[in-house]
Coordinates of C-alpha atoms and ligand atoms in Angstrom, one line a residue:
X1 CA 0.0 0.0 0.0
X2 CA 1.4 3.0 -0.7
X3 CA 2.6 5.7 2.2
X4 CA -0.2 8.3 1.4
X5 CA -3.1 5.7 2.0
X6 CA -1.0 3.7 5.0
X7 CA -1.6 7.1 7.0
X8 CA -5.5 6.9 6.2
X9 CA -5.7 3.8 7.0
X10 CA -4.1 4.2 10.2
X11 CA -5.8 7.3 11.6
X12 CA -9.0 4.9 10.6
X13 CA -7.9 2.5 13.3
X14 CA -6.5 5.0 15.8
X15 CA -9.9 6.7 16.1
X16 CA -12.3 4.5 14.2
X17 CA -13.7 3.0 17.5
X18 CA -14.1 6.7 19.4
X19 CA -16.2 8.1 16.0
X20 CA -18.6 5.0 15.9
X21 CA -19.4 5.2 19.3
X22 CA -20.3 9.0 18.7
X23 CA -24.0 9.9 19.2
X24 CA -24.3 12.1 16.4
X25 CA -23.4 9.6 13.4
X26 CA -26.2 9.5 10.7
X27 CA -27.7 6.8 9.2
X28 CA -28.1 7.4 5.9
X29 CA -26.0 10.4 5.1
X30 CA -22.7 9.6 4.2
X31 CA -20.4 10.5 7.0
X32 CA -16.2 10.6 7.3
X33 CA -15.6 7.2 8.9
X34 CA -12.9 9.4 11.1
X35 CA -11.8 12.8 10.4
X36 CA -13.7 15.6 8.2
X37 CA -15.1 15.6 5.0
X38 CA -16.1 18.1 2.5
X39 CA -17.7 18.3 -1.3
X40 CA -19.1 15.1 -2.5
X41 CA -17.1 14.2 -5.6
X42 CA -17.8 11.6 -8.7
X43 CA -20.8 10.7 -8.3
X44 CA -22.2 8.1 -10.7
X45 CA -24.0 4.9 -11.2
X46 CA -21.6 2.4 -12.3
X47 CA -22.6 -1.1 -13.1
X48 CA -26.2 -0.7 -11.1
X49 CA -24.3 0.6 -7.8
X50 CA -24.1 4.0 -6.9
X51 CA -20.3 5.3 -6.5
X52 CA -20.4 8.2 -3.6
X53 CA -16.5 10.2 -3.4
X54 CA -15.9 13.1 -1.4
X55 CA -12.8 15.3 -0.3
X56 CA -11.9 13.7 3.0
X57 CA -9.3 14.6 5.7
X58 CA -8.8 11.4 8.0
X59 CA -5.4 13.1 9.7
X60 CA -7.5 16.5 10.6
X61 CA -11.0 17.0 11.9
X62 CA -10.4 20.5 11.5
X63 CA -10.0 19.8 7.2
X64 CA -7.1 20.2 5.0
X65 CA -7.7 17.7 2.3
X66 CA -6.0 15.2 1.3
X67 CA -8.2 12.2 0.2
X68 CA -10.8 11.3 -2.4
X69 CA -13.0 8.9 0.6
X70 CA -15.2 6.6 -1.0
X71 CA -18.4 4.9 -0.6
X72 CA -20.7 2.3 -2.8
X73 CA -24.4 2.0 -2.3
X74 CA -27.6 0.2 -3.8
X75 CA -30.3 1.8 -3.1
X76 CA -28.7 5.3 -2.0
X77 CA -29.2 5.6 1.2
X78 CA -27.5 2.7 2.8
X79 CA -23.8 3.7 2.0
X80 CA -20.7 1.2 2.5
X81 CA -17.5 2.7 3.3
X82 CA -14.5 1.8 1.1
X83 CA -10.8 2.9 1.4
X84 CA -9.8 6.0 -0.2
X85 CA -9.0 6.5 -3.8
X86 CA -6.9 8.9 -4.6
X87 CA -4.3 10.8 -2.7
X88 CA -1.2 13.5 -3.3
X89 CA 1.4 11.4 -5.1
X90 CA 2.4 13.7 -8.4
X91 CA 3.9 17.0 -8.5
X92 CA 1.2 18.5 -9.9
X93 CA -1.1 17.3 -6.7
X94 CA 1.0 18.3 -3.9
X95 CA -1.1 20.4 -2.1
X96 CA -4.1 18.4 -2.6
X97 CA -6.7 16.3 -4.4
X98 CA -9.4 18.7 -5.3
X99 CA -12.7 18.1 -6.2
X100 CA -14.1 17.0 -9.5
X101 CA -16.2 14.3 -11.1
X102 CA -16.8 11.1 -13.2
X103 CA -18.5 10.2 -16.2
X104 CA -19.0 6.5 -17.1
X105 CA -18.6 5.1 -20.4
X106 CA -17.2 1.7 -22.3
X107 CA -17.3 0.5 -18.0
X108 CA -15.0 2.3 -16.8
X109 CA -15.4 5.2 -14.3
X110 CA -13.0 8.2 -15.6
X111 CA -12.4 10.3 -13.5
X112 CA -11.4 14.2 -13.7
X113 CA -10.1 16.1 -10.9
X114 CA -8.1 19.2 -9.9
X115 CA -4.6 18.7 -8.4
X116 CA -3.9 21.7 -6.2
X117 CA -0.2 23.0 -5.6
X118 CA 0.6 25.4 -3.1
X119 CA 4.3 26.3 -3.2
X120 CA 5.9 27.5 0.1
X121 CA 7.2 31.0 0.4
X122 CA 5.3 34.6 0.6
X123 CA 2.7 34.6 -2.4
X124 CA -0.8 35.3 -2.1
X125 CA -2.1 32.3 -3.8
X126 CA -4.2 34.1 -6.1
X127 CA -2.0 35.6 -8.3
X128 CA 1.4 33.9 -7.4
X129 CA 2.1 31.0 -5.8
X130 CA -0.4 28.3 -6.8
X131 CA -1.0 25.8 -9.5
X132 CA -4.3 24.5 -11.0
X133 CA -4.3 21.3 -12.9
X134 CA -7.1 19.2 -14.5
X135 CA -6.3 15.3 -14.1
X136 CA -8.0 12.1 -15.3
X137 CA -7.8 8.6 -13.8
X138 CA -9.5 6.0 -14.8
X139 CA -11.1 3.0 -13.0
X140 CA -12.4 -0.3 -14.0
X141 CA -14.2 -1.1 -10.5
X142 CA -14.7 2.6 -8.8
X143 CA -12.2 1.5 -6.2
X144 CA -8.3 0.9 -7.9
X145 CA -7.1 4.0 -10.3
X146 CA -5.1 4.1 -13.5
X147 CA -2.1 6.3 -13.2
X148 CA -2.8 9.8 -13.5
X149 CA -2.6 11.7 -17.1
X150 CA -2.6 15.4 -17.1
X151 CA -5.1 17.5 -18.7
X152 CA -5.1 21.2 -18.3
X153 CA -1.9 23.2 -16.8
X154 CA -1.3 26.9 -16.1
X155 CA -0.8 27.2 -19.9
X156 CA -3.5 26.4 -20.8
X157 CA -6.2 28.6 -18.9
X158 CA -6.9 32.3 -20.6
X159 CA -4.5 35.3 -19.7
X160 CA -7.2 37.5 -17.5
X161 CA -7.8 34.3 -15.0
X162 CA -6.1 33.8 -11.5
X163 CA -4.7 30.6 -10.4
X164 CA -7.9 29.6 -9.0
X165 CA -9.5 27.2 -11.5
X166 CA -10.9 24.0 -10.4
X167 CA -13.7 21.6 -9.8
X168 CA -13.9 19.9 -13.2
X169 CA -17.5 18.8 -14.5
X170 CA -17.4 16.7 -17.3
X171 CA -20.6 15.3 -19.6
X172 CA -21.2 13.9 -22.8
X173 CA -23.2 15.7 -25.2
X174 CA -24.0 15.4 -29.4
X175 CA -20.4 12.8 -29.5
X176 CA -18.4 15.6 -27.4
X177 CA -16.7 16.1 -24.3
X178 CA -17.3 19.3 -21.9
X179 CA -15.5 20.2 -19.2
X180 CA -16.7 23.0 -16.9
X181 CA -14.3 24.8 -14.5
X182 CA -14.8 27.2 -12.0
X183 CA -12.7 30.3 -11.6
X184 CA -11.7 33.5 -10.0
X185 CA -10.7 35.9 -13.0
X186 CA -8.8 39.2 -12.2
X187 CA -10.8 42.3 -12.7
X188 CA -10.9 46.2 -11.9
X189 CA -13.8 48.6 -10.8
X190 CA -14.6 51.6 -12.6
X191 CA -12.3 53.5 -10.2
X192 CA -9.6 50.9 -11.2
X193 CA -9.7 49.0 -7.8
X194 CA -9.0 45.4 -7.8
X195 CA -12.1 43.7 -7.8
X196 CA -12.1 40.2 -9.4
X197 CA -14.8 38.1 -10.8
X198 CA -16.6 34.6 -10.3
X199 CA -17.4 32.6 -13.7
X200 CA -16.6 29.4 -15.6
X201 CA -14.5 28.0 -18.1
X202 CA -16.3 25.4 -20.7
X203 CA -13.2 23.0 -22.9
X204 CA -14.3 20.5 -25.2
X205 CA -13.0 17.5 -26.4
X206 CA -13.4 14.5 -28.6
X207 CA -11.2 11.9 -26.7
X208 CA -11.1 13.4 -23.1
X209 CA -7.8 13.5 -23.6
X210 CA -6.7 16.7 -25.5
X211 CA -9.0 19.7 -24.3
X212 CA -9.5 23.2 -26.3
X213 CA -11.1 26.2 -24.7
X214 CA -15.1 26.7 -25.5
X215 CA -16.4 29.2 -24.0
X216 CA -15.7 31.6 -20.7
X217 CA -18.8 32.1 -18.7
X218 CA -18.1 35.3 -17.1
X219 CA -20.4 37.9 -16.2
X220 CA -20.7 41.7 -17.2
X221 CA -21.4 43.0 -13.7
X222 CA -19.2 41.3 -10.6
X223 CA -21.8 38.4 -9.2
X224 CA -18.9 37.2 -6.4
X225 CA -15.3 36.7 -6.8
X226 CA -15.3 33.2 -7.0
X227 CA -17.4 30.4 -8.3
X228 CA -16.4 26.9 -6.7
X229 CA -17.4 23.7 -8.1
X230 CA -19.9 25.0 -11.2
X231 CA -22.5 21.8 -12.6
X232 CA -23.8 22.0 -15.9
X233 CA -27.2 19.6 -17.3
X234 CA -30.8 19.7 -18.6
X235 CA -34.0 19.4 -17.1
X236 CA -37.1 19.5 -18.6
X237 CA -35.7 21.0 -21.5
X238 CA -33.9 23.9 -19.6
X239 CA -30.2 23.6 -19.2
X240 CA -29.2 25.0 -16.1
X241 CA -26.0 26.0 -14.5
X242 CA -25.4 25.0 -10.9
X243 CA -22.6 26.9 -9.2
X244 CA -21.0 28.4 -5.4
X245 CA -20.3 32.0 -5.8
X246 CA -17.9 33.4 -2.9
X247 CA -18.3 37.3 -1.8
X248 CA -21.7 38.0 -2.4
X249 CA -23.1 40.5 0.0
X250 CA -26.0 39.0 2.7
X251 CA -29.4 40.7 2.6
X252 CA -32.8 39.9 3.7
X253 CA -33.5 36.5 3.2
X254 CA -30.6 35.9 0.8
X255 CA -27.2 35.1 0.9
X256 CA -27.4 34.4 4.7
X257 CA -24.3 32.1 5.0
X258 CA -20.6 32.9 4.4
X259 CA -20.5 31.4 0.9
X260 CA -23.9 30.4 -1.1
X261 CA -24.8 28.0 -3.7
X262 CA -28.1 27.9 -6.2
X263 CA -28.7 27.8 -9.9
X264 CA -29.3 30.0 -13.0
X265 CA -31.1 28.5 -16.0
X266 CA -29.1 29.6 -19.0
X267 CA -32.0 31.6 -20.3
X268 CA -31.8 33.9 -17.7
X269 CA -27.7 34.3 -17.1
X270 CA -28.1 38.2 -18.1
X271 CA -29.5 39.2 -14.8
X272 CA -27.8 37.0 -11.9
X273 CA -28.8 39.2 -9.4
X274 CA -32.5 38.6 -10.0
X275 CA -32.1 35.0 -11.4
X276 CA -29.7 33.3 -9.1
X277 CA -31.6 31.0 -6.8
X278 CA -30.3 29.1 -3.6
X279 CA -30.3 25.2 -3.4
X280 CA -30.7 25.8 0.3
X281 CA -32.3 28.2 2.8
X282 CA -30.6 26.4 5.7
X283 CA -26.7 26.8 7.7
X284 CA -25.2 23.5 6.2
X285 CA -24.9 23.5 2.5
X286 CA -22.8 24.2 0.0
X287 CA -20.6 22.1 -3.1
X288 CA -23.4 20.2 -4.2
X289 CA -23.1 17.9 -7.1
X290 CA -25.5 16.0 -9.7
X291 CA -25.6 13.1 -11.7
X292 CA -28.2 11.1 -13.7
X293 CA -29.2 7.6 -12.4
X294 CA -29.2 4.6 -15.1
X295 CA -33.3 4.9 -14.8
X296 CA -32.6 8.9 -16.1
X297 CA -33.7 10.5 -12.8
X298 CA -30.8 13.9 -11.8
X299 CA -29.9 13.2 -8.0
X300 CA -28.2 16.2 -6.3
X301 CA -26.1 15.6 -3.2
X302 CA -24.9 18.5 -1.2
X303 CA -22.2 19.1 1.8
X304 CA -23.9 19.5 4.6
X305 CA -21.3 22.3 5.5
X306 CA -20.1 25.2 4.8
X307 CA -16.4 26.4 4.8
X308 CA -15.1 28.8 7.4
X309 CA -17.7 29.2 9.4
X310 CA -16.1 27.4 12.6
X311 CA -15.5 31.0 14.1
X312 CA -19.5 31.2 14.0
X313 CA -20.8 27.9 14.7
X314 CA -19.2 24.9 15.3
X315 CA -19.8 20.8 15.1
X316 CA -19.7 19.1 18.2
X317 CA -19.3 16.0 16.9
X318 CA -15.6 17.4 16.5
X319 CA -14.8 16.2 20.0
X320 CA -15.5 12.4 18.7
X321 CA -13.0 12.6 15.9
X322 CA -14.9 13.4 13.4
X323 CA -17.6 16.3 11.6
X324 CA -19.6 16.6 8.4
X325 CA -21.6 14.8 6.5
X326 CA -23.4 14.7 2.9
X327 CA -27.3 15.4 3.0
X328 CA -29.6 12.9 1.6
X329 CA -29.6 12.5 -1.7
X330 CA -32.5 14.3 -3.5
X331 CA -33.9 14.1 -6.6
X332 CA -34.6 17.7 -9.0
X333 CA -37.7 18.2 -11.3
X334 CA -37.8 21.4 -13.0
X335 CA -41.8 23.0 -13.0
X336 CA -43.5 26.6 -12.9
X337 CA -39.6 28.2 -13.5
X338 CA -38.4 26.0 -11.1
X339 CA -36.5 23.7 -9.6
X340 CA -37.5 21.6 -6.8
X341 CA -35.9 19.3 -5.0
X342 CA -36.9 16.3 -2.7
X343 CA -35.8 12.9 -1.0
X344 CA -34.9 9.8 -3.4
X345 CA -37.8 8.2 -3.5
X346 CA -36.1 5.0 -2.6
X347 CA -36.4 6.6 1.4
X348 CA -40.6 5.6 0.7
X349 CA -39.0 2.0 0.7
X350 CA -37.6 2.1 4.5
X351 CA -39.8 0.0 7.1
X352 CA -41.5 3.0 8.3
X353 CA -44.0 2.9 10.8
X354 CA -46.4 5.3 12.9
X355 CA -44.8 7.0 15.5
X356 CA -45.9 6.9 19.2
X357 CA -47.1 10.3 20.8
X358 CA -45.9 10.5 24.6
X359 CA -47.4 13.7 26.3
X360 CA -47.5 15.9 23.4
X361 CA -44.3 14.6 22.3
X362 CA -42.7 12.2 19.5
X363 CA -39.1 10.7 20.5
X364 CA -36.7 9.6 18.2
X365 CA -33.5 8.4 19.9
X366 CA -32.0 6.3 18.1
X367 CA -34.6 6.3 15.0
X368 CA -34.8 8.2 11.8
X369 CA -38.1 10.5 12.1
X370 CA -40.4 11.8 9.2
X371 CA -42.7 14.2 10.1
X372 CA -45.0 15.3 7.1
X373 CA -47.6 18.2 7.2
X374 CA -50.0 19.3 4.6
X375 CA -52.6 21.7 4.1
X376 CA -51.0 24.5 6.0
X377 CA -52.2 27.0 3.7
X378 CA -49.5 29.9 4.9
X379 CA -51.3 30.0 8.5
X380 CA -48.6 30.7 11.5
X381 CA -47.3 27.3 12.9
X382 CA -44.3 26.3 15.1
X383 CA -42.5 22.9 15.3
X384 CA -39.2 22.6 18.1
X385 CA -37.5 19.9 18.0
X386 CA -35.4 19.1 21.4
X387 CA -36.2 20.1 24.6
X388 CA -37.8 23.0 26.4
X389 CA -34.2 24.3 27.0
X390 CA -32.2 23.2 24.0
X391 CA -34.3 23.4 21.0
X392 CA -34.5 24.3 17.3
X393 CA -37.9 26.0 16.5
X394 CA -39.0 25.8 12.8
X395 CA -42.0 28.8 12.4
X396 CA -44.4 29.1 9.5
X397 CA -46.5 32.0 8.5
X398 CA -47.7 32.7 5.1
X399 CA -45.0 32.4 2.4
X400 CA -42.0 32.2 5.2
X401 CA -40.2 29.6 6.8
X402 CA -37.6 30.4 9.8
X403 CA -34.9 28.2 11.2
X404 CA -34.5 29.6 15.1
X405 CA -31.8 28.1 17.5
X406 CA -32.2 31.7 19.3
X407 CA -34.3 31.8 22.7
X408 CA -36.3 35.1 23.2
X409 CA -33.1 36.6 24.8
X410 CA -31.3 36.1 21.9
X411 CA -29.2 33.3 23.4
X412 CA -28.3 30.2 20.9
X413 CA -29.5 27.0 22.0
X414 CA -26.3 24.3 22.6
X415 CA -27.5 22.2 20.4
X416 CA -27.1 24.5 17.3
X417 CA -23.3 24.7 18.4
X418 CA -23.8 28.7 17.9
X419 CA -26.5 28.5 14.6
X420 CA -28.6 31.7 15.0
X421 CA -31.6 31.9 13.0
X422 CA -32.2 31.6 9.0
X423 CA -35.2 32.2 6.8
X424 CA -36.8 32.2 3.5
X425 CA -39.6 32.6 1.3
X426 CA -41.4 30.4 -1.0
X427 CA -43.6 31.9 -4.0
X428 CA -46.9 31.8 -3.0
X429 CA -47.8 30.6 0.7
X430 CA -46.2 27.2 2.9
X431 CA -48.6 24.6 2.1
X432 CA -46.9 21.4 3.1
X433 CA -43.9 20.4 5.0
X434 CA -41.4 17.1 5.1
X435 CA -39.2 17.2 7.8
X436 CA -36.4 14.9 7.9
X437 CA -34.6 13.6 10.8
X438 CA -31.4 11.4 11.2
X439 CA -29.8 11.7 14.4
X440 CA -27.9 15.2 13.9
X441 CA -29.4 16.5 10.8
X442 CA -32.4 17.8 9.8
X443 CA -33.1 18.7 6.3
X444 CA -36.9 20.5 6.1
X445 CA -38.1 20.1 1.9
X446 CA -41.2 23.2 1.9
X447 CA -44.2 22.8 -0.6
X448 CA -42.9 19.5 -2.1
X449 CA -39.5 21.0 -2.5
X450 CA -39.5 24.4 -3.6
X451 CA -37.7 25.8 -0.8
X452 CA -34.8 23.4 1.5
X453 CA -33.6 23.9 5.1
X454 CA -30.7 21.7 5.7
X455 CA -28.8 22.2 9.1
X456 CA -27.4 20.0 11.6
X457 CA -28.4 19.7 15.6
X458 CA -26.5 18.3 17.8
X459 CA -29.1 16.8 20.8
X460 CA -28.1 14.4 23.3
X461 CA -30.4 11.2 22.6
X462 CA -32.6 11.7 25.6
X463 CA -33.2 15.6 24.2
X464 CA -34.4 13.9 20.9
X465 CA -37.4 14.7 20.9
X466 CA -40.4 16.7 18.1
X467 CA -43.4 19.0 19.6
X468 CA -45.6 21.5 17.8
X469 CA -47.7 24.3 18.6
X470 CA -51.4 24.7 17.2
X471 CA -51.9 23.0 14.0
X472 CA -56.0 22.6 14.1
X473 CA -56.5 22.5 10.2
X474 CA -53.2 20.7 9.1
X475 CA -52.9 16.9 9.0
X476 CA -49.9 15.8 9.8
X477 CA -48.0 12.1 10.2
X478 CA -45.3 11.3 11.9
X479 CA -43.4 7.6 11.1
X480 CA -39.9 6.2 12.4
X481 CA -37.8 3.8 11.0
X482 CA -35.7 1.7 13.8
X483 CA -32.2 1.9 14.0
X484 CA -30.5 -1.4 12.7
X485 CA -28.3 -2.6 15.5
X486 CA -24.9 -3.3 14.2
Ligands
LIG1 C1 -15.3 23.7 -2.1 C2 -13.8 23.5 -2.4 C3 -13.5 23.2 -3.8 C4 -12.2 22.5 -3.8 C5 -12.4 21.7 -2.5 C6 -11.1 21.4 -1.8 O1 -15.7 23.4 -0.8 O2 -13.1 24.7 -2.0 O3 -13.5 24.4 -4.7 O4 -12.0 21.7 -4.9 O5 -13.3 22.4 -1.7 O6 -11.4 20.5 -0.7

């Protein structure tokens, strides 16, 4: 084995036993077996079974890269951990294994990626100091890579970009390859002050090999300075481009975390201030990904994270050796100018049954609650789930949704590890509600998923428990599904 994945593999045994004993590991959201993880990578169906990868840090809770983790599923939600895939052993990946994605054909997984160099000495790393590079592998199982062949250098990106292109998409369209990158590209206000720009790259190619520049993606007027991991595909006849701007400003209901990610369909790129909608509403999402499933559905799996935002909240699964996970995966449908996004339905297929009320109160331990409500028709409701003292409250009232871990004081509850309060805004008014539950995460999909909350709780097991205020008209169910014992 070589050196790189000998120190995984070790760090796995050194804390392996102190993570799984952790009470805030999910069930079926794919977790950091020890360690911290970040972006999900490659996703793909390859020979009937889903390949998860995702950036993974087994020698640092705190991050830093390192490792493409890996995990196989069949049915999406139960997810088997593998050993990791890829790790820094060229030049050209010295400073890490970025993200990127795969693309199956002629059964084989190929996989494209961004090897990130950091040289040591006084550079500011946007302009000077770092290297970029696009790099395939190829795999004939999803687990044991080809040698690596490189793509894309410093050469070959266009004169007016910084070193800060990454995150390779790749898709097959019409007999060609595309290839979308994000980047930061260097730009100047009108009173000639630095102010760079988010956008994308698009190279195409006939043999994934050999890649010529398409098109540059960069907008008139500044929307951020960055755009991390950019997604390009079609649904319902719209083709849309998914992307993580960095720098936008927060305002009322938008933009409320440190970074942000959403969508603009291509007919409507002229006016991203306008256009640009969030995936999330929630604290804990960014770097999502998509891919299409063999039965032609497009699955979108987010981090259920955000980066640098441990000065403002913080995980507190971190004292168990380990923090992060991916949300569930979800599936898109595109309707009314919209995208909307809700559970796989393969989640319907869990041994769900009806859960038991205890004095006002459901309890979900060590169980995986659903809690469904319908015909709210925008009228003011609250749901908390935890206890009278340490509680997330969830309020509804006409077309808003708000995410409070904030007592009337002001005070955060602990179990938000510092979360304040979020909100957001569907079209019309709230009429239905799935809430999602799996031991430290909560993902809340509004009117059949035009709006999603994603955030993560952190509740003792005896504090797991899901009230609600006055909900005469609404119907409502709440089911369980047991915890396998291992
Ligand atoms: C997004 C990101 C990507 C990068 C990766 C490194 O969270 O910054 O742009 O490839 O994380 O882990």
């Amino acid at each position: 084995m070589k050196y790189g994945f000998q120190k995984a593999k070790e760090a796995e045994e050194k804390m392996g036993r102190t993570v799984a004993g952790c009470p805030f590991r999910t069930r079926y959201h794919i977790m950091p077996p020890v360690g911290w993880l970040n972006d999900p990578n490659g996703l793909c169906q390859f020979k009937g079974e889903f390949q998860a990868y995702f950036q993974y840090s087994p020698l640092n809770v705190n991050g830093g890269g390192g490792y493409w983790g890996h995990c196989v599923s069949k049915d999406l939600l139960h997810w088997e951990y593998r050993e990791p895939v890829l790790t820094a052993d060229i030049p050209q990946d010295a400073s890490g294994v970025y993200s990127g994605s795969a693309l199956v054909e002629d059964n084989k997984i190929y996989i494209f990626y961004t090897g990130n160099v950091k040289k040591p000495g006084d550079y500011d790393y946007i302009d000077a100091g770092r290297t970029s590079t696009q790099i395939l592998v190829e795999s004939e199982d999803g687990q044991n890579m080809s040698e690596k062949t490189i793509l894309l250098g410093m050469e070959d990106y266009p004169e007016d970009m910084t070193q800060h292109i990454r995150d390779p998409k790749v898709w097959k369209e019409d007999g060609e390859y595309y290839m979308v990158l994000g980047a930061r590209v260097r730009a100047w206000d009108s009173q000639g002050k630095r102010r760079d720009k988010g956008g994308v790259l698009i190279y195409v190619s006939e043999d994934k090999k050999k890649w010529s520049l398409y098109r540059e993606l960069v907008p008139e007027k500044p929307f951020g300075y960055m755009w991390e991991c950019p997604d390009i595909f079609s649904l319902s006849e719209e083709r849309l481009l998914s992307f993580c701007p960095q720098g936008l400003e927060a305002r009322e209901d938008r933009f409320q975390n440190i970074y942000q990610s959403g969508y603009v369909f291509f007919s409507q790129m002229e006016d991203l201030e306008d256009n640009f909608r969030e995936w999330d509403m929630g604290f804990d999402f960014y770097a999502p990904q998509s891919f299409e499933t063999e039965d032609g559905r497009r699955i979108l799996i987010g981090w259920a994270g955000v980066p640098d935002t441990a000065k403002t909240y913080r995980n507190l699964s971190v004292e168990n050796g380990w923090q992060h996970c991916l949300t569930i995966p979800a599936e898109l449908t595109c309707h009314d100018g919209k995208v909307y996004r809700m559970p796989v339905r393969e989640l319907e297929d869990l041994d769900w049954k009806r859960a038991v009320l205890e004095n006002g109160r459901y309890r979900w331990a060590d169980k995986t609650l659903r809690a469904v409500f319908s015909q709210v028709q925008g009228e003011k409701r609250q749901i908390c789930i935890g206890t009278e003292k340490n509680h997330l409250t969830v309020t509804v009232q006409g077309d808003q949704v708000e995410l409070s871990f904030l007592d009337k004081e002001g005070t955060p509850a602990p179990c938000g590890g510092g979360r304040g309060k979020r909100t957001g805004r569907v079209e019309n008014k709230v009429e239905d509600l799935l809430i999602l539950i799996d031991s430290s995460i909560v993902e809340i999909f509004v009117n059949q998923g035009e709006l999603v909350f994603t955030t993560r709780i952190y509740l003792e097991k005896e504090e797991r428990k899901i009230w609600f205020g006055k909900w005469e008209n609404a119907s409502l169910e709440v089911v369980e599904e047991e915890q396998q014992r291992k």
